[in-house]
mmCIF file of C-alpha atoms and ligand atoms in Angstrom:
data_model
loop_
_atom_site.group_PDB
_atom_site.id
_atom_site.type_symbol
_atom_site.label_atom_id
_atom_site.label_comp_id
_atom_site.label_asym_id
_atom_site.label_seq_id
_atom_site.Cartn_x
_atom_site.Cartn_y
_atom_site.Cartn_z
ATOM 1 C CA MET A 158 -12.081 22.611 6.369
ATOM 2 C CA ASP A 159 -15.188 22.966 4.171
ATOM 3 C CA THR A 160 -18.595 21.986 5.458
ATOM 4 C CA PHE A 161 -19.774 18.546 4.337
ATOM 5 C CA SER A 162 -22.744 16.287 4.881
ATOM 6 C CA TYR A 163 -22.454 12.931 6.624
ATOM 7 C CA SER A 164 -24.361 9.671 6.316
ATOM 8 C CA ARG A 165 -23.936 6.215 7.806
ATOM 9 C CA PRO A 166 -25.816 3.763 5.547
ATOM 10 C CA THR A 167 -26.506 0.209 6.637
ATOM 11 C CA SER A 168 -26.696 -1.281 3.134
ATOM 12 C CA LEU A 169 -23.964 -1.659 0.525
ATOM 13 C CA ASP A 170 -26.273 -0.527 -2.288
ATOM 14 C CA ARG A 171 -27.160 2.671 -0.452
ATOM 15 C CA ALA A 172 -23.498 3.451 0.259
ATOM 16 C CA ILE A 173 -22.527 2.864 -3.362
ATOM 17 C CA GLN A 174 -25.433 4.930 -4.749
ATOM 18 C CA SER A 175 -24.479 7.831 -2.492
ATOM 19 C CA ALA A 176 -20.825 7.766 -3.522
ATOM 20 C CA ALA A 177 -21.487 7.245 -7.246
ATOM 21 C CA LYS A 178 -23.120 10.687 -7.438
ATOM 22 C CA SER A 179 -19.851 12.610 -7.546
ATOM 23 C CA SER A 180 -16.089 12.239 -7.041
ATOM 24 C CA ARG A 181 -16.531 14.717 -4.155
ATOM 25 C CA VAL A 182 -18.419 12.093 -2.148
ATOM 26 C CA LYS A 183 -15.955 10.028 -0.115
ATOM 27 C CA PHE A 184 -16.207 6.856 1.908
ATOM 28 C CA VAL A 185 -14.722 7.065 5.385
ATOM 29 C CA ALA A 186 -13.523 3.943 7.205
ATOM 30 C CA GLY A 187 -11.010 4.417 10.064
ATOM 31 C CA GLY A 188 -10.604 8.059 9.064
ATOM 32 C CA THR A 189 -6.901 8.083 9.993
ATOM 33 C CA ASN A 190 -5.860 9.293 6.557
ATOM 34 C CA LEU A 191 -8.929 10.999 5.109
ATOM 35 C CA ILE A 192 -9.643 13.223 8.121
ATOM 36 C CA ASP A 193 -5.996 14.355 8.172
ATOM 37 C CA MET A 194 -6.284 15.250 4.490
ATOM 38 C CA MET A 195 -9.492 17.197 5.166
ATOM 39 C CA LYS A 196 -7.883 19.158 7.992
ATOM 40 C CA LEU A 197 -5.101 20.101 5.570
ATOM 41 C CA ASN A 198 -7.655 21.105 2.883
ATOM 42 C CA VAL A 199 -6.077 18.548 0.553
ATOM 43 C CA GLU A 200 -9.353 16.606 0.466
ATOM 44 C CA ARG A 201 -12.542 18.686 0.329
ATOM 45 C CA PRO A 202 -15.427 16.224 0.103
ATOM 46 C CA SER A 203 -18.979 17.493 -0.158
ATOM 47 C CA GLU A 204 -20.247 14.370 1.613
ATOM 48 C CA LEU A 205 -18.777 11.644 3.790
ATOM 49 C CA VAL A 206 -20.323 8.183 3.577
ATOM 50 C CA ASP A 207 -19.347 6.349 6.750
ATOM 51 C CA ILE A 208 -19.049 2.645 5.866
ATOM 52 C CA ASN A 209 -18.577 1.346 9.402
ATOM 53 C CA ALA A 210 -22.143 0.009 9.668
ATOM 54 C CA LEU A 211 -21.806 -2.237 6.585
ATOM 55 C CA GLY A 212 -20.536 -5.297 8.464
ATOM 56 C CA LEU A 213 -17.383 -5.666 6.357
ATOM 57 C CA ASP A 214 -15.036 -6.374 9.253
ATOM 58 C CA GLN A 215 -14.929 -10.176 9.124
ATOM 59 C CA ILE A 216 -11.781 -12.262 8.583
ATOM 60 C CA THR A 217 -12.848 -15.585 7.078
ATOM 61 C CA ALA A 218 -10.947 -18.712 6.016
ATOM 62 C CA THR A 219 -11.878 -19.971 2.533
ATOM 63 C CA ALA A 220 -12.679 -23.594 1.738
ATOM 64 C CA THR A 221 -9.478 -23.813 -0.328
ATOM 65 C CA GLY A 222 -7.168 -22.640 2.462
ATOM 66 C CA GLY A 223 -7.031 -18.939 1.617
ATOM 67 C CA LEU A 224 -8.259 -16.014 3.708
ATOM 68 C CA ILE A 225 -10.750 -13.207 3.082
ATOM 69 C CA LEU A 226 -10.099 -9.930 4.874
ATOM 70 C CA GLY A 227 -13.185 -7.715 5.081
ATOM 71 C CA ALA A 228 -12.457 -4.173 3.915
ATOM 72 C CA LEU A 229 -13.224 -2.922 7.430
ATOM 73 C CA ALA A 230 -11.034 -5.464 9.226
ATOM 74 C CA ARG A 231 -8.791 -3.308 11.408
ATOM 75 C CA ASN A 232 -5.051 -3.479 10.828
ATOM 76 C CA SER A 233 -4.546 -4.685 14.442
ATOM 77 C CA ASP A 234 -7.098 -7.477 14.074
ATOM 78 C CA VAL A 235 -5.528 -8.671 10.828
ATOM 79 C CA ALA A 236 -1.978 -8.508 12.214
ATOM 80 C CA HIS A 237 -2.891 -10.558 15.309
ATOM 81 C CA HIS A 238 -5.219 -13.035 13.609
ATOM 82 C CA PRO A 239 -3.902 -16.588 14.227
ATOM 83 C CA ILE A 240 -4.221 -17.632 10.569
ATOM 84 C CA VAL A 241 -2.429 -14.498 9.378
ATOM 85 C CA MET A 242 0.372 -15.046 11.903
ATOM 86 C CA ARG A 243 0.698 -18.706 10.896
ATOM 87 C CA ASP A 244 0.208 -18.592 7.097
ATOM 88 C CA TYR A 245 0.973 -15.004 6.120
ATOM 89 C CA PRO A 246 3.618 -13.699 8.552
ATOM 90 C CA VAL A 247 4.758 -11.186 5.921
ATOM 91 C CA LEU A 248 1.398 -9.406 6.278
ATOM 92 C CA SER A 249 1.359 -9.503 10.060
ATOM 93 C CA GLN A 250 4.932 -8.134 10.206
ATOM 94 C CA ALA A 251 4.195 -5.426 7.628
ATOM 95 C CA LEU A 252 1.127 -4.219 9.514
ATOM 96 C CA LEU A 253 2.886 -4.223 12.882
ATOM 97 C CA SER A 254 5.764 -2.201 11.410
ATOM 98 C CA GLY A 255 3.372 0.604 10.464
ATOM 99 C CA ALA A 256 2.034 3.600 12.370
ATOM 100 C CA SER A 257 1.250 3.095 16.099
ATOM 101 C CA PRO A 258 -1.012 0.707 18.053
ATOM 102 C CA GLN A 259 -3.705 3.388 18.333
ATOM 103 C CA LEU A 260 -3.679 4.053 14.586
ATOM 104 C CA ARG A 261 -3.668 0.340 13.751
ATOM 105 C CA ASN A 262 -6.734 -0.132 15.961
ATOM 106 C CA MET A 263 -8.625 2.323 13.714
ATOM 107 C CA ALA A 264 -7.004 1.807 10.303
ATOM 108 C CA THR A 265 -8.754 -0.648 8.004
ATOM 109 C CA THR A 266 -7.676 -3.014 5.239
ATOM 110 C CA GLY A 267 -9.524 -0.986 2.573
ATOM 111 C CA GLY A 268 -8.404 2.403 3.880
ATOM 112 C CA ASN A 269 -4.792 1.262 4.026
ATOM 113 C CA LEU A 270 -4.978 0.203 0.356
ATOM 114 C CA LEU A 271 -5.979 3.781 -0.513
ATOM 115 C CA GLN A 272 -3.858 5.857 1.873
ATOM 116 C CA ARG A 273 -2.309 8.858 0.122
ATOM 117 C CA THR A 274 1.349 9.688 -0.336
ATOM 118 C CA ARG A 275 3.302 11.432 2.416
ATOM 119 C CA CYS A 276 5.026 13.756 -0.114
ATOM 120 C CA VAL A 277 5.206 17.004 1.878
ATOM 121 C CA TYR A 278 4.163 19.118 -1.106
ATOM 122 C CA PHE A 279 1.050 17.029 -1.666
ATOM 123 C CA ARG A 280 0.083 17.742 1.935
ATOM 124 C CA ASP A 281 0.771 21.506 1.732
ATOM 125 C CA THR A 282 -1.633 23.451 -0.458
ATOM 126 C CA ALA A 283 0.789 26.393 -0.662
ATOM 127 C CA HIS A 284 2.922 24.401 -3.140
ATOM 128 C CA ALA A 285 2.416 23.192 -6.697
ATOM 129 C CA CYS A 286 1.552 19.505 -6.910
ATOM 130 C CA ASN A 287 0.303 17.651 -9.983
ATOM 131 C CA LYS A 288 -1.270 14.941 -7.875
ATOM 132 C CA ARG A 289 -3.376 17.358 -5.814
ATOM 133 C CA ASP A 290 -3.859 20.013 -8.501
ATOM 134 C CA PRO A 291 -3.308 18.483 -11.968
ATOM 135 C CA GLY A 292 -1.167 20.621 -14.272
ATOM 136 C CA SER A 293 0.220 22.833 -11.492
ATOM 137 C CA GLY A 294 3.709 21.273 -11.525
ATOM 138 C CA CYS A 295 5.740 19.099 -9.194
ATOM 139 C CA SER A 296 7.527 20.916 -6.374
ATOM 140 C CA ALA A 297 9.367 17.798 -5.262
ATOM 141 C CA ILE A 298 11.426 17.204 -8.393
ATOM 142 C CA ASP A 299 13.617 20.236 -7.666
ATOM 143 C CA GLY A 300 12.898 20.339 -3.942
ATOM 144 C CA PRO A 301 13.664 18.153 -0.922
ATOM 145 C CA ASN A 302 12.890 14.649 -2.187
ATOM 146 C CA ARG A 303 14.842 12.381 0.148
ATOM 147 C CA MET A 304 11.789 10.260 1.053
ATOM 148 C CA LEU A 305 10.420 9.970 -2.484
ATOM 149 C CA ALA A 306 10.434 7.256 -5.124
ATOM 150 C CA ILE A 307 13.179 5.889 -7.359
ATOM 151 C CA LEU A 308 11.081 3.324 -9.258
ATOM 152 C CA GLY A 309 8.026 3.995 -11.425
ATOM 153 C CA THR A 310 8.436 7.778 -11.373
ATOM 154 C CA SER A 311 7.506 10.189 -14.166
ATOM 155 C CA LYS A 312 8.424 13.777 -14.987
ATOM 156 C CA ASP A 313 5.103 14.771 -13.409
ATOM 157 C CA CYS A 314 5.288 12.930 -10.066
ATOM 158 C CA ILE A 315 7.852 11.075 -7.963
ATOM 159 C CA ALA A 316 5.683 10.396 -4.907
ATOM 160 C CA THR A 317 6.150 7.155 -2.985
ATOM 161 C CA ASN A 318 3.297 4.849 -2.060
ATOM 162 C CA PRO A 319 3.723 4.915 1.741
ATOM 163 C CA SER A 320 1.982 1.696 2.770
ATOM 164 C CA ASP A 321 3.572 -1.350 4.383
ATOM 165 C CA GLN A 322 0.454 -3.534 4.162
ATOM 166 C CA ASN A 323 0.273 -3.120 0.393
ATOM 167 C CA VAL A 324 3.832 -4.316 -0.173
ATOM 168 C CA ALA A 325 3.004 -7.539 1.660
ATOM 169 C CA LEU A 326 -0.257 -7.888 -0.289
ATOM 170 C CA ALA A 327 1.684 -7.481 -3.561
ATOM 171 C CA ALA A 328 4.071 -10.297 -2.613
ATOM 172 C CA LEU A 329 1.119 -12.457 -1.547
ATOM 173 C CA GLU A 330 -0.673 -11.829 -4.867
ATOM 174 C CA ALA A 331 -3.825 -10.679 -3.105
ATOM 175 C CA THR A 332 -7.035 -9.997 -5.012
ATOM 176 C CA ILE A 333 -9.250 -6.992 -4.275
ATOM 177 C CA GLN A 334 -13.034 -7.349 -4.384
ATOM 178 C CA ILE A 335 -14.871 -4.231 -5.509
ATOM 179 C CA GLN A 336 -18.555 -3.404 -5.717
ATOM 180 C CA GLY A 337 -19.730 -0.397 -7.708
ATOM 181 C CA ALA A 338 -22.623 1.043 -9.646
ATOM 182 C CA LYS A 339 -21.973 -1.486 -12.449
ATOM 183 C CA GLY A 340 -21.744 -4.536 -10.190
ATOM 184 C CA LYS A 341 -18.966 -6.609 -8.604
ATOM 185 C CA ARG A 342 -15.471 -7.359 -9.828
ATOM 186 C CA SER A 343 -12.217 -8.856 -8.543
ATOM 187 C CA VAL A 344 -8.930 -7.194 -9.404
ATOM 188 C CA PRO A 345 -5.474 -8.682 -8.746
ATOM 189 C CA ILE A 346 -3.376 -6.224 -6.750
ATOM 190 C CA ALA A 347 -0.877 -6.147 -9.632
ATOM 191 C CA GLU A 348 -3.565 -4.404 -11.717
ATOM 192 C CA PHE A 349 -5.040 -2.222 -8.980
ATOM 193 C CA TYR A 350 -2.452 0.600 -8.773
ATOM 194 C CA LEU A 351 -1.584 2.944 -11.641
ATOM 195 C CA LEU A 352 1.824 4.445 -12.367
ATOM 196 C CA PRO A 353 1.782 8.266 -12.183
ATOM 197 C CA GLY A 354 2.666 8.926 -15.853
ATOM 198 C CA THR A 355 1.026 12.188 -16.885
ATOM 199 C CA THR A 356 -1.993 11.670 -14.599
ATOM 200 C CA PRO A 357 -0.615 11.281 -11.054
ATOM 201 C CA GLN A 358 -4.002 12.270 -9.628
ATOM 202 C CA ARG A 359 -5.250 8.817 -10.696
ATOM 203 C CA GLU A 360 -3.718 6.276 -8.324
ATOM 204 C CA THR A 361 -5.913 3.200 -8.790
ATOM 205 C CA ILE A 362 -8.420 1.720 -11.205
ATOM 206 C CA LEU A 363 -11.325 2.654 -8.887
ATOM 207 C CA GLN A 364 -14.184 4.772 -10.242
ATOM 208 C CA PRO A 365 -16.440 7.076 -8.166
ATOM 209 C CA GLY A 366 -18.775 4.926 -6.107
ATOM 210 C CA ASP A 367 -16.510 1.852 -6.166
ATOM 211 C CA LEU A 368 -16.374 0.306 -2.715
ATOM 212 C CA ILE A 369 -13.671 -2.176 -1.742
ATOM 213 C CA THR A 370 -15.543 -4.943 0.052
ATOM 214 C CA SER A 371 -12.714 -7.398 0.817
ATOM 215 C CA VAL A 372 -9.226 -8.612 0.006
ATOM 216 C CA THR A 373 -8.554 -12.290 -0.679
ATOM 217 C CA LEU A 374 -5.252 -13.977 0.096
ATOM 218 C CA PRO A 375 -4.562 -17.158 -1.893
ATOM 219 C CA PRO A 376 -3.655 -20.293 0.078
ATOM 220 C CA PRO A 377 0.029 -20.356 1.022
ATOM 221 C CA ALA A 378 2.126 -22.782 -1.046
ATOM 222 C CA PRO A 379 3.077 -25.754 1.156
ATOM 223 C CA GLY A 380 6.589 -25.308 2.510
ATOM 224 C CA SER A 381 6.836 -21.615 1.628
ATOM 225 C CA LYS A 382 8.014 -18.955 4.093
ATOM 226 C CA SER A 383 7.357 -15.247 4.156
ATOM 227 C CA LEU A 384 8.880 -12.186 5.782
ATOM 228 C CA TYR A 385 8.753 -8.364 5.825
ATOM 229 C CA LEU A 386 11.740 -6.148 6.555
ATOM 230 C CA LYS A 387 11.432 -2.367 6.884
ATOM 231 C CA LEU A 388 14.260 0.175 7.093
ATOM 232 C CA ARG A 389 13.413 3.685 8.339
ATOM 233 C CA ASP A 390 14.862 6.713 10.079
ATOM 234 C CA ARG A 391 13.687 5.597 13.522
ATOM 235 C CA ALA A 392 12.633 2.225 14.878
ATOM 236 C CA ALA A 393 8.915 2.968 15.306
ATOM 237 C CA TYR A 394 6.162 5.270 14.079
ATOM 238 C CA GLU A 395 7.933 6.029 10.810
ATOM 239 C CA PHE A 396 7.367 5.308 7.132
ATOM 240 C CA ALA A 397 9.767 3.092 5.159
ATOM 241 C CA LEU A 398 12.826 4.417 3.399
ATOM 242 C CA ALA A 399 13.066 0.936 1.922
ATOM 243 C CA SER A 400 11.289 -2.300 2.693
ATOM 244 C CA ALA A 401 11.054 -5.787 1.262
ATOM 245 C CA ALA A 402 8.329 -8.420 1.355
ATOM 246 C CA ILE A 403 9.406 -11.959 0.515
ATOM 247 C CA VAL A 404 7.418 -15.150 -0.130
ATOM 248 C CA ILE A 405 9.870 -17.950 -0.868
ATOM 249 C CA LYS A 406 10.092 -21.710 -1.110
ATOM 250 C CA VAL A 407 13.453 -23.465 -0.841
ATOM 251 C CA THR A 408 13.977 -27.193 -1.302
ATOM 252 C CA ALA A 409 17.364 -28.857 -0.777
ATOM 253 C CA GLY A 410 19.110 -25.488 -0.912
ATOM 254 C CA LYS A 411 17.503 -24.443 -4.210
ATOM 255 C CA ILE A 412 14.912 -21.675 -4.562
ATOM 256 C CA VAL A 413 11.825 -23.312 -6.041
ATOM 257 C CA SER A 414 9.745 -20.122 -6.146
ATOM 258 C CA ALA A 415 10.083 -16.547 -4.958
ATOM 259 C CA ARG A 416 7.866 -13.499 -4.895
ATOM 260 C CA VAL A 417 9.441 -10.152 -4.052
ATOM 261 C CA ALA A 418 7.905 -6.723 -3.486
ATOM 262 C CA LEU A 419 9.626 -3.517 -2.397
ATOM 263 C CA GLY A 420 8.241 -0.615 -0.370
ATOM 264 C CA GLY A 421 9.454 2.939 0.259
ATOM 265 C CA VAL A 422 11.039 3.151 -3.184
ATOM 266 C CA GLY A 423 8.186 2.842 -5.691
ATOM 267 C CA THR A 424 5.300 5.012 -6.817
ATOM 268 C CA LYS A 425 3.191 1.921 -6.140
ATOM 269 C CA PRO A 426 3.841 -1.238 -4.089
ATOM 270 C CA TRP A 427 6.717 -2.507 -6.228
ATOM 271 C CA ARG A 428 6.604 -6.139 -7.316
ATOM 272 C CA SER A 429 10.010 -7.111 -8.689
ATOM 273 C CA HIS A 430 9.684 -9.822 -11.321
ATOM 274 C CA GLU A 431 13.337 -9.107 -12.156
ATOM 275 C CA ALA A 432 14.449 -10.167 -8.676
ATOM 276 C CA GLU A 433 12.181 -13.207 -8.795
ATOM 277 C CA ALA A 434 13.711 -14.349 -12.108
ATOM 278 C CA ALA A 435 17.194 -13.972 -10.642
ATOM 279 C CA LEU A 436 16.225 -16.112 -7.627
ATOM 280 C CA THR A 437 14.136 -18.916 -9.105
ATOM 281 C CA GLY A 438 16.034 -22.174 -9.628
ATOM 282 C CA GLN A 439 19.200 -20.799 -8.022
ATOM 283 C CA SER A 440 20.991 -21.668 -4.760
ATOM 284 C CA ALA A 441 19.630 -19.961 -1.686
ATOM 285 C CA ALA A 442 22.956 -18.205 -1.125
ATOM 286 C CA ARG A 443 24.271 -14.665 -0.709
ATOM 287 C CA ALA A 444 25.657 -14.530 -4.257
ATOM 288 C CA THR A 445 22.165 -15.207 -5.625
ATOM 289 C CA PHE A 446 20.598 -12.616 -3.327
ATOM 290 C CA LEU A 447 23.097 -9.966 -4.456
ATOM 291 C CA LYS A 448 22.216 -10.672 -8.114
ATOM 292 C CA ALA A 449 18.511 -10.417 -7.297
ATOM 293 C CA ALA A 450 19.065 -7.056 -5.584
ATOM 294 C CA GLU A 451 21.000 -5.721 -8.579
ATOM 295 C CA ALA A 452 18.198 -6.858 -10.880
ATOM 296 C CA ALA A 453 15.495 -5.289 -8.697
ATOM 297 C CA LEU A 454 17.119 -1.840 -8.681
ATOM 298 C CA ARG A 455 18.550 -1.860 -12.233
ATOM 299 C CA ASP A 456 15.954 0.623 -13.506
ATOM 300 C CA ALA A 457 16.062 2.912 -10.469
ATOM 301 C CA GLN A 458 16.069 6.630 -11.267
ATOM 302 C CA PRO A 459 17.161 8.494 -8.142
ATOM 303 C CA GLN A 460 16.353 12.155 -7.574
ATOM 304 C CA SER A 461 18.720 14.834 -6.259
ATOM 305 C CA GLU A 462 18.499 13.714 -2.601
ATOM 306 C CA ASN A 463 17.609 10.032 -2.637
ATOM 307 C CA ALA A 464 20.375 8.186 -4.500
ATOM 308 C CA PHE A 465 21.144 6.497 -1.149
ATOM 309 C CA LYS A 466 17.875 4.584 -1.528
ATOM 310 C CA VAL A 467 19.292 2.514 -4.389
ATOM 311 C CA GLU A 468 21.954 0.954 -2.161
ATOM 312 C CA LEU A 469 19.655 0.880 0.863
ATOM 313 C CA ALA A 470 16.949 -1.026 -1.045
ATOM 314 C CA LYS A 471 19.507 -3.522 -2.345
ATOM 315 C CA ARG A 472 20.799 -4.167 1.166
ATOM 316 C CA CYS A 473 17.251 -4.398 2.489
ATOM 317 C CA LEU A 474 16.397 -7.049 -0.087
ATOM 318 C CA VAL A 475 19.577 -9.075 0.509
ATOM 319 C CA ARG A 476 18.982 -8.984 4.267
ATOM 320 C CA ALA A 477 15.322 -9.939 3.896
ATOM 321 C CA LEU A 478 16.183 -12.869 1.636
ATOM 322 C CA THR A 479 18.912 -14.009 4.042
ATOM 323 C CA LEU A 480 16.505 -13.926 6.987
ATOM 324 C CA SER A 481 13.705 -15.606 5.012
ATOM 325 C CA VAL A 482 15.740 -18.723 4.258
ATOM 326 C CA ALA A 483 17.460 -18.982 7.663
HETATM 327 C C1 LIG B 548 1.048 9.395 12.126
HETATM 328 C C2 LIG B 548 0.786 8.305 11.144
HETATM 329 C C3 LIG B 548 1.755 7.346 10.887
HETATM 330 C C4 LIG B 548 1.510 6.331 9.972
HETATM 331 N N1 LIG B 548 2.496 5.401 9.716
HETATM 332 C C5 LIG B 548 2.277 4.432 8.780
HETATM 333 C C6 LIG B 548 3.287 3.482 8.454
HETATM 334 O O1 LIG B 548 4.394 3.476 9.014
HETATM 335 N N2 LIG B 548 3.002 2.554 7.509
HETATM 336 C C7 LIG B 548 1.798 2.513 6.881
HETATM 337 O O2 LIG B 548 1.602 1.639 6.027
HETATM 338 N N3 LIG B 548 0.836 3.405 7.162
HETATM 339 C C8 LIG B 548 1.044 4.361 8.091
HETATM 340 N N4 LIG B 548 0.073 5.273 8.353
HETATM 341 C C9 LIG B 548 -1.129 5.305 7.517
HETATM 342 C C10 LIG B 548 -2.250 4.449 8.010
HETATM 343 O O3 LIG B 548 -1.902 3.089 7.805
HETATM 344 C C11 LIG B 548 -3.471 4.834 7.193
HETATM 345 O O4 LIG B 548 -3.873 6.131 7.633
HETATM 346 C C12 LIG B 548 -4.620 3.874 7.350
HETATM 347 O O5 LIG B 548 -4.261 2.575 6.933
HETATM 348 C C13 LIG B 548 -5.828 4.331 6.539
HETATM 349 O O6 LIG B 548 -6.923 3.494 6.836
HETATM 350 P P1 LIG B 548 -8.315 4.125 7.298
HETATM 351 O O7 LIG B 548 -9.274 3.005 7.432
HETATM 352 O O8 LIG B 548 -8.150 5.003 8.475
HETATM 353 O O9 LIG B 548 -8.646 4.976 5.987
HETATM 354 P P2 LIG B 548 -9.549 6.278 5.833
HETATM 355 O O10 LIG B 548 -8.797 7.467 6.300
HETATM 356 O O11 LIG B 548 -10.907 6.055 6.379
HETATM 357 O O12 LIG B 548 -9.683 6.301 4.237
HETATM 358 C C14 LIG B 548 -8.541 6.453 3.407
HETATM 359 C C15 LIG B 548 -9.041 6.521 1.956
HETATM 360 O O13 LIG B 548 -9.600 5.272 1.579
HETATM 361 C C16 LIG B 548 -10.962 5.422 1.138
HETATM 362 N N5 LIG B 548 -11.634 4.202 1.613
HETATM 363 C C17 LIG B 548 -11.577 3.672 2.848
HETATM 364 N N6 LIG B 548 -12.184 2.478 2.875
HETATM 365 C C18 LIG B 548 -12.651 2.254 1.624
HETATM 366 C C19 LIG B 548 -13.346 1.174 1.004
HETATM 367 N N7 LIG B 548 -13.687 0.087 1.690
HETATM 368 N N8 LIG B 548 -13.644 1.280 -0.314
HETATM 369 C C20 LIG B 548 -13.285 2.375 -1.028
HETATM 370 N N9 LIG B 548 -12.630 3.420 -0.487
HETATM 371 C C21 LIG B 548 -12.300 3.354 0.818
HETATM 372 C C22 LIG B 548 -11.433 6.704 1.760
HETATM 373 O O14 LIG B 548 -12.447 7.308 0.972
HETATM 374 C C23 LIG B 548 -10.151 7.543 1.734
HETATM 375 O O15 LIG B 548 -9.967 8.098 0.452
HETATM 376 C C24 LIG B 548 0.268 6.275 9.298
HETATM 377 C C25 LIG B 548 -0.727 7.219 9.581
HETATM 378 C C26 LIG B 548 -0.477 8.232 10.481
HETATM 379 C C27 LIG B 548 -1.563 9.236 10.736
HETATM 380 S S1 LIG B 549 5.999 14.187 -6.205
HETATM 381 FE FE1 LIG B 549 3.848 13.963 -6.805
HETATM 382 S S2 LIG B 549 2.776 14.322 -4.882
HETATM 383 FE FE2 LIG B 549 4.832 15.202 -4.608
HETATM 384 S S3 LIG B 549 4.734 17.358 -5.315
HETATM 385 FE FE3 LIG B 549 5.292 16.140 -7.082
HETATM 386 S S4 LIG B 549 3.322 15.743 -8.075
HETATM 387 FE FE4 LIG B 549 2.861 16.288 -5.976
#
């Protein structure tokens, strides 16, 4: 690990000014991802700006019935918050399916949004990796790639976005509040993540110095239900092979509205408008769910070792839809 300087500002402006100086200055929140990356020499910041004294840990109901999650709200606090459990169970379930209780007590809403891929080559500096070292090649395409993505991939990177939280936030149509050197802006989560294309090192629209201050959840539609289902190699402490986040409203047996996002299979949290189109206006029945699953995975491009994920993701989605309307 390289030497680095450390500061713990108490004002947002100070934190942003410090980080805007260089892309080698990094914010640290829970540290559960960044410090790992530093120990592996994957991240080599010149300076760490600790944002834990900025008071961004509040969870606040909005006047219109939505919820604002401070960027430093811990994953455990969000998952167990009574409003989240009541109005956004998909988020509570997604968070509780991730990592371990100890990690969730440290991990934050903002840090989770930006956690890096678990692609083994990204984490091992002995191997070529376009995401870590642009232009060096992708070791995963011809190597063990069982865990990697089948949707949104490019010839330069097939890494999966590993987060559970972010799949739920995609289905909830969350908005991310950002403050940077040029002021404040709000970005819908659908516009926050970038596909790898030829620049897999760029994962989001953030610029150096941009600080995520909060995430806003819109009010839940009256009568809607939500659910998260995660399939993985073992029942706990494991990343998703496939997961599905559902927000659905059914009236008199017909699906009035549906939002679907998939995890474990995409290079970003994967909203499936194709599945939603196949569901909306149709009967809440298995035949409809099967069509939605086919639509969601139609463009999947499996790699040498992960073709099983196509069928697994379809079954995950059908099961999640079945449970969500039960
Ligand atoms: C063993 C293990 C198992 C895990 N299993 C799962 C799992 O099953 N599912 C899952 O979803 N996750 C899992 N995780 C990942 C975990 O959820 C993340 O490590 C955690 O959410 C990161 O949050 P943090 O606050 O610790 O981020 P940090 O490590 O502090 O930061 C991560 C990144 O975000 C940046 N950052 C942090 N906050 C901000 C902000 N407010 N504005 C701008 N940039 C910011 C940092 O600069 C850094 O680049 C696992 C982690 C471990 C170590
Ligand atoms: S899949 Fe992406 S992260 Fe993994 S080795 Fe290839 S370029 Fe790197």
